[in-house]
Amino acid sequence: MKKNSLYWQVPLLVFLIAGTFYIARQNRKERLAEQQQNAYQRDEGQVFGTFYHVTYQATSSLKSSIDEALAEVDGEFSMFNPNSTVAAINRGEDPLRSSMFEEVYRLAQRVRDDTHGAFDITVAPLVNAWGFGFKNEQLPTPEQVDSLLKIRNQMDFSAIAKGYGCDMVARALEAHGVKDYMVEIGGEVVTRGLNPQQQAWKIGVSKPSEDALPQDGNELQAILTVSDAAMATSGNYRNFYYKGGRKYAHTIDPRTGYPVQHELLSATVLAPRCAVADAYATAFMVLGLDSARQVLKLHPEMQAYLIYTDADGRLTEWHSPSLQFTTP
């Protein structure tokens, strides 16, 4: 009986293996046929005072839908658009606030509370005061800092709007059935699916260098694997000062009104949404290495790659254990 049973099992096993290979082969053929039919499109343009680049797999260009999504975000949050909602608010007007505006405003408040005030969309006057001071060696006086700390009626969404713009473009692409894409606005990124080489998307993180000029190619510190995720980087790559032989970034703490005193030079955050990654990357530059890591412990959905200077002044990195990356 056992011998007869074996005779039946062997052909059945062969049939199952052959069937499995056939199904896998058919799926591969269908995937390849779909890839051949849908070439990768590449669109670019200007928005929020910077540039956007979008690469995606589709039968034809969707640039009109991309520009429409970005125009909607620009009309709410752009500091370069005098007709935007935020520009009207900063002029003292009381415009109608859309559901989009309220969504981003609530997210900004949530990140502010979660980081104990390290992220604040009303910090722009202080940043401008210190930026001007560093450039012209006319630093704001303590009285001026105290006065600006009390002025909280000017909003600036630049530390979250680019990320939100990436999210909105991603939504627009997915509404057209796009499954493979990379959206980048001024360094903030959202990816889904595979790149044109049918691999996971790879995004570079620049090495902080005060010697690099804007037209120069940035030297990379790391190349991150960003698969079905969003990524944002905050850092002052060409704006440092030295104290005690160590390098510090020009980042203003919204809570004190003064530049931060820690060695974190660049914060890259990966999160499910780019607006979230954008806001937390900015907050981490204020919090510094240790406090940023404490926040990350409360958010397992996020990963980070942090560049800082160690006690000997050398460039060093810390990253989330699960983060996938390579060094150039």
mmCIF file of C-alpha atoms in Angstrom, residues 130-325:
data_model
loop_
_atom_site.group_PDB
_atom_site.id
_atom_site.type_symbol
_atom_site.label_atom_id
_atom_site.label_comp_id
_atom_site.label_asym_id
_atom_site.label_seq_id
_atom_site.Cartn_x
_atom_site.Cartn_y
_atom_site.Cartn_z
ATOM 1 C CA TRP A 130 19.436 85.671 13.187
ATOM 2 C CA GLY A 131 20.072 84.879 9.525
ATOM 3 C CA PHE A 132 20.512 88.535 8.738
ATOM 4 C CA GLY A 133 22.684 88.968 11.813
ATOM 5 C CA PHE A 134 25.080 86.140 10.977
ATOM 6 C CA LYS A 135 25.485 87.423 7.437
ATOM 7 C CA ASN A 136 26.100 91.026 8.456
ATOM 8 C CA GLU A 137 27.707 90.474 11.894
ATOM 9 C CA GLN A 138 24.839 92.378 13.522
ATOM 10 C CA LEU A 139 23.312 89.850 15.865
ATOM 11 C CA PRO A 140 19.930 90.647 17.451
ATOM 12 C CA THR A 141 20.048 92.026 20.978
ATOM 13 C CA PRO A 142 18.433 90.147 23.896
ATOM 14 C CA GLU A 143 15.670 92.767 23.882
ATOM 15 C CA GLN A 144 14.990 92.144 20.199
ATOM 16 C CA VAL A 145 14.896 88.365 20.753
ATOM 17 C CA ASP A 146 12.440 88.755 23.648
ATOM 18 C CA SER A 147 10.257 91.000 21.522
ATOM 19 C CA LEU A 148 10.226 88.556 18.593
ATOM 20 C CA LEU A 149 9.417 85.649 20.906
ATOM 21 C CA LYS A 150 6.195 87.433 21.798
ATOM 22 C CA ILE A 151 5.223 87.970 18.154
ATOM 23 C CA ARG A 152 3.415 84.810 17.088
ATOM 24 C CA ASN A 153 0.990 86.177 14.494
ATOM 25 C CA GLN A 154 3.114 85.318 11.423
ATOM 26 C CA MET A 155 2.899 81.795 10.031
ATOM 27 C CA ASP A 156 5.419 80.079 7.761
ATOM 28 C CA PHE A 157 4.643 76.563 6.499
ATOM 29 C CA SER A 158 7.894 76.173 4.533
ATOM 30 C CA ALA A 159 9.102 73.419 6.892
ATOM 31 C CA ILE A 160 6.085 71.256 6.101
ATOM 32 C CA ALA A 161 4.567 72.488 2.806
ATOM 33 C CA LYS A 162 7.093 70.823 0.488
ATOM 34 C CA GLY A 163 6.484 67.493 2.188
ATOM 35 C CA TYR A 164 2.732 67.968 1.954
ATOM 36 C CA GLY A 165 3.115 68.897 -1.712
ATOM 37 C CA CYS A 166 4.879 65.574 -2.306
ATOM 38 C CA ASP A 167 2.002 63.778 -0.588
ATOM 39 C CA MET A 168 -0.564 65.563 -2.767
ATOM 40 C CA VAL A 169 1.272 64.711 -5.992
ATOM 41 C CA ALA A 170 1.491 61.087 -4.839
ATOM 42 C CA ARG A 171 -2.273 61.077 -4.300
ATOM 43 C CA ALA A 172 -2.824 62.516 -7.761
ATOM 44 C CA LEU A 173 -0.638 59.833 -9.364
ATOM 45 C CA GLU A 174 -2.357 57.030 -7.480
ATOM 46 C CA ALA A 175 -5.758 58.402 -8.531
ATOM 47 C CA HIS A 176 -4.609 57.675 -12.099
ATOM 48 C CA GLY A 177 -3.615 54.126 -11.169
ATOM 49 C CA VAL A 178 0.149 54.766 -11.002
ATOM 50 C CA LYS A 179 1.917 52.197 -8.819
ATOM 51 C CA ASP A 180 5.599 53.009 -9.419
ATOM 52 C CA TYR A 181 6.766 56.575 -8.832
ATOM 53 C CA MET A 182 9.170 58.965 -7.137
ATOM 54 C CA VAL A 183 8.112 62.507 -6.261
ATOM 55 C CA GLU A 184 10.771 65.036 -5.199
ATOM 56 C CA ILE A 185 10.259 68.676 -4.238
ATOM 57 C CA GLY A 186 13.321 70.571 -3.051
ATOM 58 C CA GLY A 187 14.854 67.435 -1.554
ATOM 59 C CA GLU A 188 11.690 66.001 0.043
ATOM 60 C CA VAL A 189 10.688 62.661 -1.462
ATOM 61 C CA VAL A 190 7.853 60.138 -1.713
ATOM 62 C CA THR A 191 8.352 56.757 -3.401
ATOM 63 C CA ARG A 192 6.195 53.786 -4.301
ATOM 64 C CA GLY A 193 6.923 50.561 -6.146
ATOM 65 C CA LEU A 194 10.069 50.251 -8.266
ATOM 66 C CA ASN A 195 12.376 52.579 -10.177
ATOM 67 C CA PRO A 196 13.007 52.326 -13.952
ATOM 68 C CA GLN A 197 15.663 49.651 -13.280
ATOM 69 C CA GLN A 198 13.006 47.611 -11.459
ATOM 70 C CA GLN A 199 14.751 48.072 -8.135
ATOM 71 C CA ALA A 200 13.875 49.832 -4.908
ATOM 72 C CA TRP A 201 14.317 53.597 -5.070
ATOM 73 C CA LYS A 202 17.677 54.891 -3.799
ATOM 74 C CA ILE A 203 17.925 58.444 -2.435
ATOM 75 C CA GLY A 204 21.192 60.151 -1.508
ATOM 76 C CA VAL A 205 21.876 62.120 1.677
ATOM 77 C CA SER A 206 24.347 64.975 1.179
ATOM 78 C CA LYS A 207 27.432 65.281 3.355
ATOM 79 C CA PRO A 208 27.407 68.602 5.248
ATOM 80 C CA SER A 209 30.121 70.815 3.800
ATOM 81 C CA GLU A 210 30.509 74.556 4.207
ATOM 82 C CA ASP A 211 32.951 74.598 1.278
ATOM 83 C CA ALA A 212 30.443 73.369 -1.312
ATOM 84 C CA LEU A 213 28.829 75.931 -3.584
ATOM 85 C CA PRO A 214 25.209 75.659 -4.778
ATOM 86 C CA GLN A 215 26.292 74.862 -8.341
ATOM 87 C CA ASP A 216 28.653 72.117 -7.195
ATOM 88 C CA GLY A 217 27.605 68.513 -7.006
ATOM 89 C CA ASN A 218 27.017 67.507 -3.396
ATOM 90 C CA GLU A 219 29.193 64.779 -1.952
ATOM 91 C CA LEU A 220 26.998 62.028 -0.532
ATOM 92 C CA GLN A 221 27.200 60.766 3.013
ATOM 93 C CA ALA A 222 24.873 57.811 2.411
ATOM 94 C CA ILE A 223 22.429 56.326 -0.088
ATOM 95 C CA LEU A 224 19.171 55.262 1.549
ATOM 96 C CA THR A 225 16.751 52.639 0.310
ATOM 97 C CA VAL A 226 13.392 54.401 0.337
ATOM 98 C CA SER A 227 10.770 51.803 -0.505
ATOM 99 C CA ASP A 228 7.077 52.739 -0.267
ATOM 100 C CA ALA A 229 7.917 55.568 2.110
ATOM 101 C CA ALA A 230 8.507 59.294 2.351
ATOM 102 C CA MET A 231 11.788 61.002 3.191
ATOM 103 C CA ALA A 232 12.731 64.527 4.231
ATOM 104 C CA THR A 233 16.055 66.081 5.202
ATOM 105 C CA SER A 234 16.702 69.181 7.267
ATOM 106 C CA GLY A 235 20.172 70.622 7.657
ATOM 107 C CA ASN A 236 22.311 73.698 7.293
ATOM 108 C CA TYR A 237 24.866 72.359 4.857
ATOM 109 C CA ARG A 238 26.572 75.683 4.105
ATOM 110 C CA ASN A 239 25.730 77.648 7.235
ATOM 111 C CA PHE A 240 27.930 76.711 10.193
ATOM 112 C CA TYR A 241 29.826 78.427 12.931
ATOM 113 C CA TYR A 242 32.678 77.146 15.085
ATOM 114 C CA LYS A 243 32.931 77.195 18.842
ATOM 115 C CA GLY A 244 35.673 75.488 20.832
ATOM 116 C CA GLY A 245 36.938 73.768 17.697
ATOM 117 C CA ARG A 246 33.557 72.134 17.031
ATOM 118 C CA LYS A 247 31.094 72.750 14.232
ATOM 119 C CA TYR A 248 27.514 73.899 14.901
ATOM 120 C CA ALA A 249 24.599 74.509 12.559
ATOM 121 C CA HIS A 250 22.700 77.812 12.438
ATOM 122 C CA THR A 251 19.362 76.480 13.725
ATOM 123 C CA ILE A 252 17.112 78.705 15.827
ATOM 124 C CA ASP A 253 15.270 77.165 18.769
ATOM 125 C CA PRO A 254 11.665 78.482 18.724
ATOM 126 C CA ARG A 255 11.460 77.970 22.478
ATOM 127 C CA THR A 256 14.384 80.222 23.402
ATOM 128 C CA GLY A 257 14.821 82.440 20.366
ATOM 129 C CA TYR A 258 18.546 81.619 20.204
ATOM 130 C CA PRO A 259 20.697 79.279 18.060
ATOM 131 C CA VAL A 260 20.858 75.716 19.324
ATOM 132 C CA GLN A 261 24.013 74.507 21.056
ATOM 133 C CA HIS A 262 24.469 70.969 19.842
ATOM 134 C CA GLU A 263 26.404 69.193 17.123
ATOM 135 C CA LEU A 264 23.617 67.786 14.919
ATOM 136 C CA LEU A 265 24.201 68.988 11.345
ATOM 137 C CA SER A 266 21.655 67.018 9.321
ATOM 138 C CA ALA A 267 18.475 65.088 10.088
ATOM 139 C CA THR A 268 16.880 62.764 7.545
ATOM 140 C CA VAL A 269 13.550 61.212 8.501
ATOM 141 C CA LEU A 270 11.574 58.430 6.812
ATOM 142 C CA ALA A 271 7.846 58.246 7.540
ATOM 143 C CA PRO A 272 4.626 57.060 5.887
ATOM 144 C CA ARG A 273 3.774 60.673 4.919
ATOM 145 C CA CYS A 274 6.219 63.274 3.636
ATOM 146 C CA ALA A 275 4.593 66.143 5.542
ATOM 147 C CA VAL A 276 5.262 64.210 8.749
ATOM 148 C CA ALA A 277 8.866 63.440 7.765
ATOM 149 C CA ASP A 278 9.387 67.105 6.810
ATOM 150 C CA ALA A 279 8.134 68.468 10.121
ATOM 151 C CA TYR A 280 10.032 66.003 12.319
ATOM 152 C CA ALA A 281 13.291 66.497 10.390
ATOM 153 C CA THR A 282 13.037 70.211 11.170
ATOM 154 C CA ALA A 283 12.210 69.514 14.825
ATOM 155 C CA PHE A 284 15.163 67.126 15.184
ATOM 156 C CA MET A 285 17.558 69.869 14.077
ATOM 157 C CA VAL A 286 16.345 71.847 17.092
ATOM 158 C CA LEU A 287 16.223 68.927 19.535
ATOM 159 C CA GLY A 288 19.668 67.506 18.797
ATOM 160 C CA LEU A 289 20.829 63.906 18.648
ATOM 161 C CA ASP A 290 19.804 62.554 22.053
ATOM 162 C CA SER A 291 16.360 64.174 22.210
ATOM 163 C CA ALA A 292 15.642 63.213 18.596
ATOM 164 C CA ARG A 293 16.366 59.585 19.430
ATOM 165 C CA GLN A 294 13.987 59.794 22.385
ATOM 166 C CA VAL A 295 11.212 61.036 20.094
ATOM 167 C CA LEU A 296 11.934 58.240 17.625
ATOM 168 C CA LYS A 297 11.408 55.656 20.362
ATOM 169 C CA LEU A 298 7.801 56.854 20.586
ATOM 170 C CA HIS A 299 7.304 56.533 16.816
ATOM 171 C CA PRO A 300 8.167 53.070 15.482
ATOM 172 C CA GLU A 301 6.626 54.092 12.145
ATOM 173 C CA MET A 302 9.550 56.493 11.572
ATOM 174 C CA GLN A 303 13.250 55.975 10.842
ATOM 175 C CA ALA A 304 16.089 58.485 10.843
ATOM 176 C CA TYR A 305 19.628 59.057 9.605
ATOM 177 C CA LEU A 306 21.383 61.732 11.673
ATOM 178 C CA ILE A 307 24.757 63.342 10.908
ATOM 179 C CA TYR A 308 26.647 65.098 13.705
ATOM 180 C CA THR A 309 30.149 65.977 14.861
ATOM 181 C CA ASP A 310 31.691 63.906 17.644
ATOM 182 C CA ALA A 311 33.873 65.114 20.529
ATOM 183 C CA ASP A 312 36.892 65.198 18.204
ATOM 184 C CA GLY A 313 35.088 67.251 15.570
ATOM 185 C CA ARG A 314 34.726 64.354 13.138
ATOM 186 C CA LEU A 315 31.613 63.819 11.036
ATOM 187 C CA THR A 316 29.668 60.871 12.492
ATOM 188 C CA GLU A 317 26.300 59.274 11.811
ATOM 189 C CA TRP A 318 23.575 57.553 13.780
ATOM 190 C CA HIS A 319 20.730 55.660 12.136
ATOM 191 C CA SER A 320 17.667 53.648 13.075
ATOM 192 C CA PRO A 321 18.605 49.952 13.315
ATOM 193 C CA SER A 322 16.108 48.927 10.617
ATOM 194 C CA LEU A 323 17.195 51.590 8.107
ATOM 195 C CA GLN A 324 18.648 50.212 4.859
ATOM 196 C CA PHE A 325 21.462 52.222 3.270
#
